[in-house]
GROMACS .gro file of C-alpha atoms in nm:
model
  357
    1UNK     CA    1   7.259  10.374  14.138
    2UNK     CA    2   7.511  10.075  14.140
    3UNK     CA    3   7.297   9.852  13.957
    4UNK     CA    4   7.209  10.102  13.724
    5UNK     CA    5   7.595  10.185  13.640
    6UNK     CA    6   7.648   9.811  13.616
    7UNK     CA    7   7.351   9.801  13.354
    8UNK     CA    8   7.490  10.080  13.161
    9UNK     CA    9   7.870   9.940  13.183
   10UNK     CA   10   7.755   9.573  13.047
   11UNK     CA   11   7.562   9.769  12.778
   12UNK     CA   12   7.901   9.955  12.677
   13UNK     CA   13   8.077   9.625  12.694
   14UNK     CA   14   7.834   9.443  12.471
   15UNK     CA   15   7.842   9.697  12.238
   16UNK     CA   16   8.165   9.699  12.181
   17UNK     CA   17   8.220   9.351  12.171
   18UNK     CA   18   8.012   9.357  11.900
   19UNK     CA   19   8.185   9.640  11.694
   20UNK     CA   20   8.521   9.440  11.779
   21UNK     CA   21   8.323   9.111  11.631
   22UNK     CA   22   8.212   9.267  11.336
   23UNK     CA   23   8.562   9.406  11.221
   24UNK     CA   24   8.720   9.063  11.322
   25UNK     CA   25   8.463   8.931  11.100
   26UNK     CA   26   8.511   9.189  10.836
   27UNK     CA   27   8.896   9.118  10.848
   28UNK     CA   28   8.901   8.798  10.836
   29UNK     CA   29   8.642   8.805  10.448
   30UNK     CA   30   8.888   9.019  10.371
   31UNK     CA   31   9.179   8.811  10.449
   32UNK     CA   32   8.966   8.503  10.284
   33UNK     CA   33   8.947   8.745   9.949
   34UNK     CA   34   9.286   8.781   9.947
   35UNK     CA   35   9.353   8.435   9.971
   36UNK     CA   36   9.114   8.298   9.721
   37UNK     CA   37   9.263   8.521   9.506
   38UNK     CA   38   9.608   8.465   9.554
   39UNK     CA   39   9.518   8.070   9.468
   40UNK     CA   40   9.319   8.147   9.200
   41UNK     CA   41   9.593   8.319   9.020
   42UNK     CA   42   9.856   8.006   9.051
   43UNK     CA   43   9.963   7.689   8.939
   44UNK     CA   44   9.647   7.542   9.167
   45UNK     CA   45   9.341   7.414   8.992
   46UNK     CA   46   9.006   7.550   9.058
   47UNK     CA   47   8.732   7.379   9.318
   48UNK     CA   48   8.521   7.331   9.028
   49UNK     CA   49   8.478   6.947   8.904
   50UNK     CA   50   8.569   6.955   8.542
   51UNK     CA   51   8.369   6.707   8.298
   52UNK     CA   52   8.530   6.596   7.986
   53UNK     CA   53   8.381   6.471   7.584
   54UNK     CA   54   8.762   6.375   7.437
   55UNK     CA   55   8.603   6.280   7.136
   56UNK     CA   56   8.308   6.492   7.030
   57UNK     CA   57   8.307   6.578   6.624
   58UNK     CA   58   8.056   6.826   6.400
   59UNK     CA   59   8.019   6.786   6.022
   60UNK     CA   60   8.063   7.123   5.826
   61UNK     CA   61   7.847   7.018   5.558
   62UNK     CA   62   7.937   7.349   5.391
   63UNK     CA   63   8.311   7.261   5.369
   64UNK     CA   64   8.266   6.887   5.364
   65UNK     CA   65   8.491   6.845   5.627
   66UNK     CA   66   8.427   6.681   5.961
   67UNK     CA   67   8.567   6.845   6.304
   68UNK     CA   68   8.703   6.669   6.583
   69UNK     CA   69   8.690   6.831   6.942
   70UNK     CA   70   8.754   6.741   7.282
   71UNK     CA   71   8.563   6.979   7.541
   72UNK     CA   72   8.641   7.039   7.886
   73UNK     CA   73   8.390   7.229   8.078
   74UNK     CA   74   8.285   7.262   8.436
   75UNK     CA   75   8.021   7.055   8.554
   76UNK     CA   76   7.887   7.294   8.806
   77UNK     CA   77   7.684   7.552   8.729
   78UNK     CA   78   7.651   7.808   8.412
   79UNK     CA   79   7.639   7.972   8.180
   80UNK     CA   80   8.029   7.981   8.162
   81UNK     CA   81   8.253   8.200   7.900
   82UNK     CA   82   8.358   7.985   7.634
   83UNK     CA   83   8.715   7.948   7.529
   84UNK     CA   84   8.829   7.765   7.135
   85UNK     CA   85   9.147   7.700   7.150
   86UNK     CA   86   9.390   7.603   6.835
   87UNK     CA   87   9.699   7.393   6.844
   88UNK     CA   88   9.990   7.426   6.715
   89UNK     CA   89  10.103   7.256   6.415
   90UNK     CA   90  10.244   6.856   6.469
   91UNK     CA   91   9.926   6.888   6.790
   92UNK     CA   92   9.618   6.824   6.792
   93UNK     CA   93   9.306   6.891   7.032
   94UNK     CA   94   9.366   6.616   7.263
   95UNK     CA   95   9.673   6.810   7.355
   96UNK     CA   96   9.733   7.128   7.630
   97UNK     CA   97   9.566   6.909   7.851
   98UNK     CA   98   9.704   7.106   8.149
   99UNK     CA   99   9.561   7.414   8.020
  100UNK     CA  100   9.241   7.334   7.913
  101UNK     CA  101   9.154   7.186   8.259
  102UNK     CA  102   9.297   7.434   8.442
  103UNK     CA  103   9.100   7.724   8.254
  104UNK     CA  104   8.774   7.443   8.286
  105UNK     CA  105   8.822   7.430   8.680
  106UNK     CA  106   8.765   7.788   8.708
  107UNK     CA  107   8.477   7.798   8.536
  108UNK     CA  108   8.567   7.830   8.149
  109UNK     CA  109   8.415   7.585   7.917
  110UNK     CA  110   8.687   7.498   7.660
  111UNK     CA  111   8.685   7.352   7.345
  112UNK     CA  112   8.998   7.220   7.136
  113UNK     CA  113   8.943   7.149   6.777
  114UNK     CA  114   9.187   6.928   6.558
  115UNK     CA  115   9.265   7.057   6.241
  116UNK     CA  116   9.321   6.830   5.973
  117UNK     CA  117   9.659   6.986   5.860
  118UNK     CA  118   9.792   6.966   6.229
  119UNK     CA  119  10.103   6.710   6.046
  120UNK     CA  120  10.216   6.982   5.804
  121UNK     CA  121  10.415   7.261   5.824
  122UNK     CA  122  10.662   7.325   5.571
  123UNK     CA  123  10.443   7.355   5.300
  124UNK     CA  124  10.143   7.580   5.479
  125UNK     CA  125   9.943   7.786   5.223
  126UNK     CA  126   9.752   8.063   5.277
  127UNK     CA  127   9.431   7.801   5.195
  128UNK     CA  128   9.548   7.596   5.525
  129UNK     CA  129   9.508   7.972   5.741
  130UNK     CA  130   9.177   7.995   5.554
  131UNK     CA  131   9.040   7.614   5.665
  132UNK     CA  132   9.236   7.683   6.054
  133UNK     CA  133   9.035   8.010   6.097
  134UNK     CA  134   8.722   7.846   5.930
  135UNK     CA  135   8.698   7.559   6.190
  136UNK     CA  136   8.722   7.801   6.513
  137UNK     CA  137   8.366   7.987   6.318
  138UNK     CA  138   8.247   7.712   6.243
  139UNK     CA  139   8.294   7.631   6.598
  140UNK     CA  140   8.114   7.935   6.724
  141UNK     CA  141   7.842   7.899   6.453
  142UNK     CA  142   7.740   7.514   6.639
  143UNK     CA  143   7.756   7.570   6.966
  144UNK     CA  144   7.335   7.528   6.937
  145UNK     CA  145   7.425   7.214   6.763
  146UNK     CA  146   7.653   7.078   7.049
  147UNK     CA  147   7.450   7.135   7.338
  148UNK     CA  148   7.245   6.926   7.137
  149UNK     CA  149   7.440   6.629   7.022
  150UNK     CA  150   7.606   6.647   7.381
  151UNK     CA  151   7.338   6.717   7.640
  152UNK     CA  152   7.557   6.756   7.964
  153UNK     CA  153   7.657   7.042   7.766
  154UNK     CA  154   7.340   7.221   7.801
  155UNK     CA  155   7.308   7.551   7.964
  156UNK     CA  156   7.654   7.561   8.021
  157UNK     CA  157   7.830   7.866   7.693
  158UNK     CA  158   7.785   8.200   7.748
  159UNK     CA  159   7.744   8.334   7.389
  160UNK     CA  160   7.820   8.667   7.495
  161UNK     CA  161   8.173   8.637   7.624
  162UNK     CA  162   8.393   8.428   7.376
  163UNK     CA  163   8.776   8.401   7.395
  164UNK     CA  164   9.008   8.215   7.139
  165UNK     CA  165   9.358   8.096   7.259
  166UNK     CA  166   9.580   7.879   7.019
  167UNK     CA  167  10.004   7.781   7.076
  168UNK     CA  168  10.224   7.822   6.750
  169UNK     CA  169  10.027   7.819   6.491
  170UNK     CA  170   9.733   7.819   6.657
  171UNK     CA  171   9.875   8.137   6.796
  172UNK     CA  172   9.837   8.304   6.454
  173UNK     CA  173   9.475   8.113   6.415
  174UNK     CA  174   9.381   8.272   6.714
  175UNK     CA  175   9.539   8.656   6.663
  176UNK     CA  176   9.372   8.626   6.292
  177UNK     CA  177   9.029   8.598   6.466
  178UNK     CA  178   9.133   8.921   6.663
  179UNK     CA  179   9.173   9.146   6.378
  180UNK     CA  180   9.561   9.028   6.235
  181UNK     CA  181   9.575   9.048   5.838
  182UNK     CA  182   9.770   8.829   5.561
  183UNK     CA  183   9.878   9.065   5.337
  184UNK     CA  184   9.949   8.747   5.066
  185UNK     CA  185   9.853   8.734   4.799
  186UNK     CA  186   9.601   9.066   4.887
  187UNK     CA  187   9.484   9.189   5.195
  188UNK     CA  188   9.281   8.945   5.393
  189UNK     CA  189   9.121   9.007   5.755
  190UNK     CA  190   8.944   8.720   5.921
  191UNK     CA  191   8.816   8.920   6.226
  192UNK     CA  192   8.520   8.787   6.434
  193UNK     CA  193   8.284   9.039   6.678
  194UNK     CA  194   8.219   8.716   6.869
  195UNK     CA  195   8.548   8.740   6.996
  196UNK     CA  196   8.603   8.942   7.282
  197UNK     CA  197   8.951   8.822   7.355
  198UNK     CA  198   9.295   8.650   7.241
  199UNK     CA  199   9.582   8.454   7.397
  200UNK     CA  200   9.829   8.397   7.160
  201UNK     CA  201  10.158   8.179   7.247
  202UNK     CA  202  10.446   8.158   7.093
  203UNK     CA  203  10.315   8.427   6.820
  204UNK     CA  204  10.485   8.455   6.440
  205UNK     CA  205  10.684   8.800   6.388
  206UNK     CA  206  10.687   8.904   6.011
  207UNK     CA  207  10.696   8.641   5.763
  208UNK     CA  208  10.678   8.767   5.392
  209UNK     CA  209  10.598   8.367   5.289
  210UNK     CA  210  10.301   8.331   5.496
  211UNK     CA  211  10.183   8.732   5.446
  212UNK     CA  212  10.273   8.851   5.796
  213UNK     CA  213  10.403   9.218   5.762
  214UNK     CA  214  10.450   9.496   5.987
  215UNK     CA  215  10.128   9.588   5.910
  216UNK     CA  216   9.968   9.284   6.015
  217UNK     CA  217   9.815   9.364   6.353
  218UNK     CA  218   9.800   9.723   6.328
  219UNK     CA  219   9.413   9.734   6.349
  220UNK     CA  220   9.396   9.467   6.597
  221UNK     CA  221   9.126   9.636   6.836
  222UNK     CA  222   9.046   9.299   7.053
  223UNK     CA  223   9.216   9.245   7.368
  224UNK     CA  224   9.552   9.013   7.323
  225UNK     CA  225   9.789   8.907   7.530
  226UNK     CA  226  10.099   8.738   7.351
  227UNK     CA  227  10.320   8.480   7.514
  228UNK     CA  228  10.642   8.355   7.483
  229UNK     CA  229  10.978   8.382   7.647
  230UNK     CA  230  11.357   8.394   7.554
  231UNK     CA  231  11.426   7.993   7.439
  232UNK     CA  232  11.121   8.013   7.210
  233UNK     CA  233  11.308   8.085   6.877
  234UNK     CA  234  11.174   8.029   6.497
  235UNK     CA  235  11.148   7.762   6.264
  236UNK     CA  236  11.350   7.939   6.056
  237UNK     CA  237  11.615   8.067   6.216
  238UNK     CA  238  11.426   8.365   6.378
  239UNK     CA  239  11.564   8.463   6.691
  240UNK     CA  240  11.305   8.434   7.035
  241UNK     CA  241  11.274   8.808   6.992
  242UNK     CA  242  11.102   8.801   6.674
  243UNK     CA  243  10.774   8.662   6.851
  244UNK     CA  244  10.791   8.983   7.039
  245UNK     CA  245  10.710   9.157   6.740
  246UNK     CA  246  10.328   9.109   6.717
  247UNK     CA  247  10.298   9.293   7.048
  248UNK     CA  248  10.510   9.560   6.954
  249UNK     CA  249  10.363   9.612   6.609
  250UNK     CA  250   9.963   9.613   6.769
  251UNK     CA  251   9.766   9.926   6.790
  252UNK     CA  252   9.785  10.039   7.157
  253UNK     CA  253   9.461   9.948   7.360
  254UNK     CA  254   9.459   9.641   7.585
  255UNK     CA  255   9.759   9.453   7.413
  256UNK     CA  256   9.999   9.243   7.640
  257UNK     CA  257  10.336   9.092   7.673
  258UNK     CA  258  10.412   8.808   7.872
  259UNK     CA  259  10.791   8.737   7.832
  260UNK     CA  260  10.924   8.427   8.071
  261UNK     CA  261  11.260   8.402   8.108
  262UNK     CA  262  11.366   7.995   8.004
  263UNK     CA  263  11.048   7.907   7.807
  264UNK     CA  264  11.086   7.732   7.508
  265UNK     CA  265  10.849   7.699   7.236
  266UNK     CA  266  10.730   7.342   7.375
  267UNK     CA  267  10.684   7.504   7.723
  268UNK     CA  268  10.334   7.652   7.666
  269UNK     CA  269  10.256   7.321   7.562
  270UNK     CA  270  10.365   7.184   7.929
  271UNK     CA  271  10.634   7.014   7.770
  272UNK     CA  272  11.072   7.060   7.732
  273UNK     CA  273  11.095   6.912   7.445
  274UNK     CA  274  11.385   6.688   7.538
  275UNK     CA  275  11.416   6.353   7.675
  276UNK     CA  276  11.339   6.285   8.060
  277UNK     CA  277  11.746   6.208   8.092
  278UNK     CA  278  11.832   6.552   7.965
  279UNK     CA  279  11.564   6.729   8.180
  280UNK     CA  280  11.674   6.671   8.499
  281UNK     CA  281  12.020   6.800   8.401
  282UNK     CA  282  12.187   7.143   8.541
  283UNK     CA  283  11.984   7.360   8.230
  284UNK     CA  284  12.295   7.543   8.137
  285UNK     CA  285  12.455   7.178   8.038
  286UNK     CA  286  12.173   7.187   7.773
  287UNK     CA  287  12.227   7.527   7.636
  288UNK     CA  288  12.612   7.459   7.658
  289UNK     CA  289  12.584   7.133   7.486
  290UNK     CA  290  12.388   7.200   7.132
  291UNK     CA  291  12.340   6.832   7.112
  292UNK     CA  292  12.177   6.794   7.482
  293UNK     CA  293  11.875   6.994   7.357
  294UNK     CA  294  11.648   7.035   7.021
  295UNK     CA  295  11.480   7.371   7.123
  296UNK     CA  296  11.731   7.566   6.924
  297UNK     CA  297  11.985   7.570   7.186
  298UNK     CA  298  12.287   7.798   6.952
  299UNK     CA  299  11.974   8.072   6.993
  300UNK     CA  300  11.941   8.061   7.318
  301UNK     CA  301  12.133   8.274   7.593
  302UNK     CA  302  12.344   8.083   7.756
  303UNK     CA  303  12.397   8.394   7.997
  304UNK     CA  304  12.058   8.292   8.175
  305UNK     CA  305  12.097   8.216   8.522
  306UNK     CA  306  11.981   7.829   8.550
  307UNK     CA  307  11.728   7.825   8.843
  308UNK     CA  308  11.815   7.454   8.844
  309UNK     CA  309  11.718   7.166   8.603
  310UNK     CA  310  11.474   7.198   8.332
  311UNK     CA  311  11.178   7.046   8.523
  312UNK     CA  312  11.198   7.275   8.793
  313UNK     CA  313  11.201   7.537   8.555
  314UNK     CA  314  10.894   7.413   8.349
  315UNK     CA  315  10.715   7.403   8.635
  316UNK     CA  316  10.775   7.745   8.719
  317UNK     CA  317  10.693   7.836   8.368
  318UNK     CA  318  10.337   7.653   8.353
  319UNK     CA  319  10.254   7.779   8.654
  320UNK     CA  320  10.307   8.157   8.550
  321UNK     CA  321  10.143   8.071   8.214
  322UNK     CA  322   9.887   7.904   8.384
  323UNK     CA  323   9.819   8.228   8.645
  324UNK     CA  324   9.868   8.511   8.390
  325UNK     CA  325   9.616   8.332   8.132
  326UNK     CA  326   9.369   8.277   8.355
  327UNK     CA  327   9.399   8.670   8.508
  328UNK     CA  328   9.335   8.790   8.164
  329UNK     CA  329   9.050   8.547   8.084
  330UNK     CA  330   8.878   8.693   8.394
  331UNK     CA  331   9.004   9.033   8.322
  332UNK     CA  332   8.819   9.087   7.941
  333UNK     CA  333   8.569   8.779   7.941
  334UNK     CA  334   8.439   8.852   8.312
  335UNK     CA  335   8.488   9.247   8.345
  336UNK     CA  336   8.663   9.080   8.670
  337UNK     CA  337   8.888   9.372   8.835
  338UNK     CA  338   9.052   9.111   9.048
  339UNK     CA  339   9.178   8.977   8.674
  340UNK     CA  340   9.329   9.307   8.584
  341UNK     CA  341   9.473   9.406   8.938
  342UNK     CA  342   9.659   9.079   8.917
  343UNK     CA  343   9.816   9.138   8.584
  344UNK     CA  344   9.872   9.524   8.656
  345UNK     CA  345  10.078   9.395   8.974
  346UNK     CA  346  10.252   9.135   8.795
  347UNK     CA  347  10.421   9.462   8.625
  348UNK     CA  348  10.662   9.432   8.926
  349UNK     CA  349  10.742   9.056   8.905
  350UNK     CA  350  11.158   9.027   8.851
  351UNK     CA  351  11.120   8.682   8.744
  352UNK     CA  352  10.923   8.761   8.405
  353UNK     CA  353  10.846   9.132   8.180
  354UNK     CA  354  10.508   9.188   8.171
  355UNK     CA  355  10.395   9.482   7.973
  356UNK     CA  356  10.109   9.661   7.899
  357UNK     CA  357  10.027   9.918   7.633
   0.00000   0.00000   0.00000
């Protein structure tokens, strides 16, 4: 009788050591989830090596016109979503460095063209959109012809899930692809299926010179999110609100607005735009001080509550440009609902307005 009530008691213990085990273990993936997650979305790179071609080029035989491109992909595994990306204009596609290898480390394969008018800006024509949208296609129409001229390439673009990204005027590249229209001098509409999603950053508001109207993106039906933040002003004149515009003026569906309190327009780039002397000064000296700063300092609100100097305050900024990209790239080019959660709860951030409609 004893032995058999120890037998039965050691059974009962076992059993629930077990049960205990299992939930410890079950805690603890979850805990692990959480975690991963919680670096994924940061300033942190990926654990994925990333493999670089800085100087790979195509020949558009078509337009006569050769096309430089540096590539950063991940060198594990595939096939990854692909990500073109367009500069802005006085860039080229050697630039965003700290973008393009972030987005590669966690398993994006991302390709930066150079377009040729990437010195010019004052006198862009609606020809220079034209050849600017025509090199991100062209792109997408030789990816066959890139895994072959660069092997390690190979095995490693998923055709089906395509994003384009572009800064500045590569911003307006990129939303063009998405659906925007030029309304100058008739209606034009350069939108690609291939696309599946947009980041734009540091978008153009209305511009009757370059055919942006408040029509533009009001049959934009592909995913966006624009970016920019309260220092990033115009070239001419425009005040930082003004690049707010596109994602007010979109058709509802998937469109958002990442607004970052102290960005400037060279921020998305990972840059101040001032000299290393005037970055680590107090950042209201440079907004108090119009000559202290070049990023259009008499538009900027000097209100703004300095968090300290300006590369403290870039670093902050990459790092929430860096998170809030990637969340969306996993959000609409990975059906990932870990992508979406993370951008639905960054809603509730109080250091940056993120909005969704």
């Amino acid at each position: 009788m004893t032995r058999r009530f120890l037998i039965i008691t050691f059974a009962v213990l076992a059993a629930f050591a077990c049960a205990t085990g299992d939930r410890a273990d079950k805690d603890e993936e979850e805990e692990d989830a959480v975690e991963v997650q919680a670096m994924r979305y940061s300033a942190s790179p990926g654990r994925t090596p990333v493999g670089v071609i800085p100087s790979a080029s195509l020949r558009d035989a078509k337009r006569e016109r050769d096309v430089s491109l540096t590539i950063d992909y991940p060198t594990r595994g595939g096939p990854h979503p692909l990500i073109v990306f367009s500069h802005g204009a006085g860039a080229n596609g050697r630039a965003y460095v700290g973008l393009s290898s972030h987005w590669a480390s966690h398993g994006y394969v991302v390709i930066k063209p150079t377009h040729p008018d990437n010195v010019r800006l004052a006198d862009l024509a609606a020809s220079d959109f034209r050849e600017r949208v025509g090199d991100i296609t062209f792109v997408l129409d030789s990816l066959d012809a890139l895994e072959t001229k660069y092997p390690e390439l190979k095995g490693k673009i998923d055709r089906a899930r395509i994003g384009v990204g572009g800064h500045s005027l590569g911003a307006m590249t990129a939303i063009q692809l998405a659906g925007a229209r030029t309304f100058h001098p008739a209606p034009v509409s350069y939108a690609d299926p291939r696309v599946k999603a947009v980041i734009a950053m540091s978008p153009q508001g209305p511009r009757e010179e370059w055919g942006l109207t408040r029509e533009s993106w009001a049959e934009i039906k592909t995913p966006v999110m624009f970016m920019t933040g309260d220092r990033d002003a115009g070239m001419e004149g425009e005040k930082p609100e003004w690049r707010r515009e596109p994602f007010e003026l979109s058709a509802a569906g998937d469109k958002w607005l990442v607004y970052i309190p102290g960005a400037g327009h060279f921020a998305f780039a990972g840059r101040t735009g001032i000299t290393q002397e005037e970055a680590t000064r107090p950042t209201h000296s440079a907004i108090d001080d119009p000559s202290n700063n070049p990023l259009s300092p008499r538009r900027m609100d000097p209100n703004r509550v300095p968090r300290g100097n300006m590369v403290d305050d870039l670093r902050s900024i990459t790092g929430a440009v860096r998170a809030l990209s990637l969340a969306f790239w996993d959000a609409y080019l990975r059906g990932e609902a870990k992508g979406t959660e993370h951008l639905e709860k960054s809603k509730d951030r109080g250091d940056l307005e993120v909005k969704r409609k």
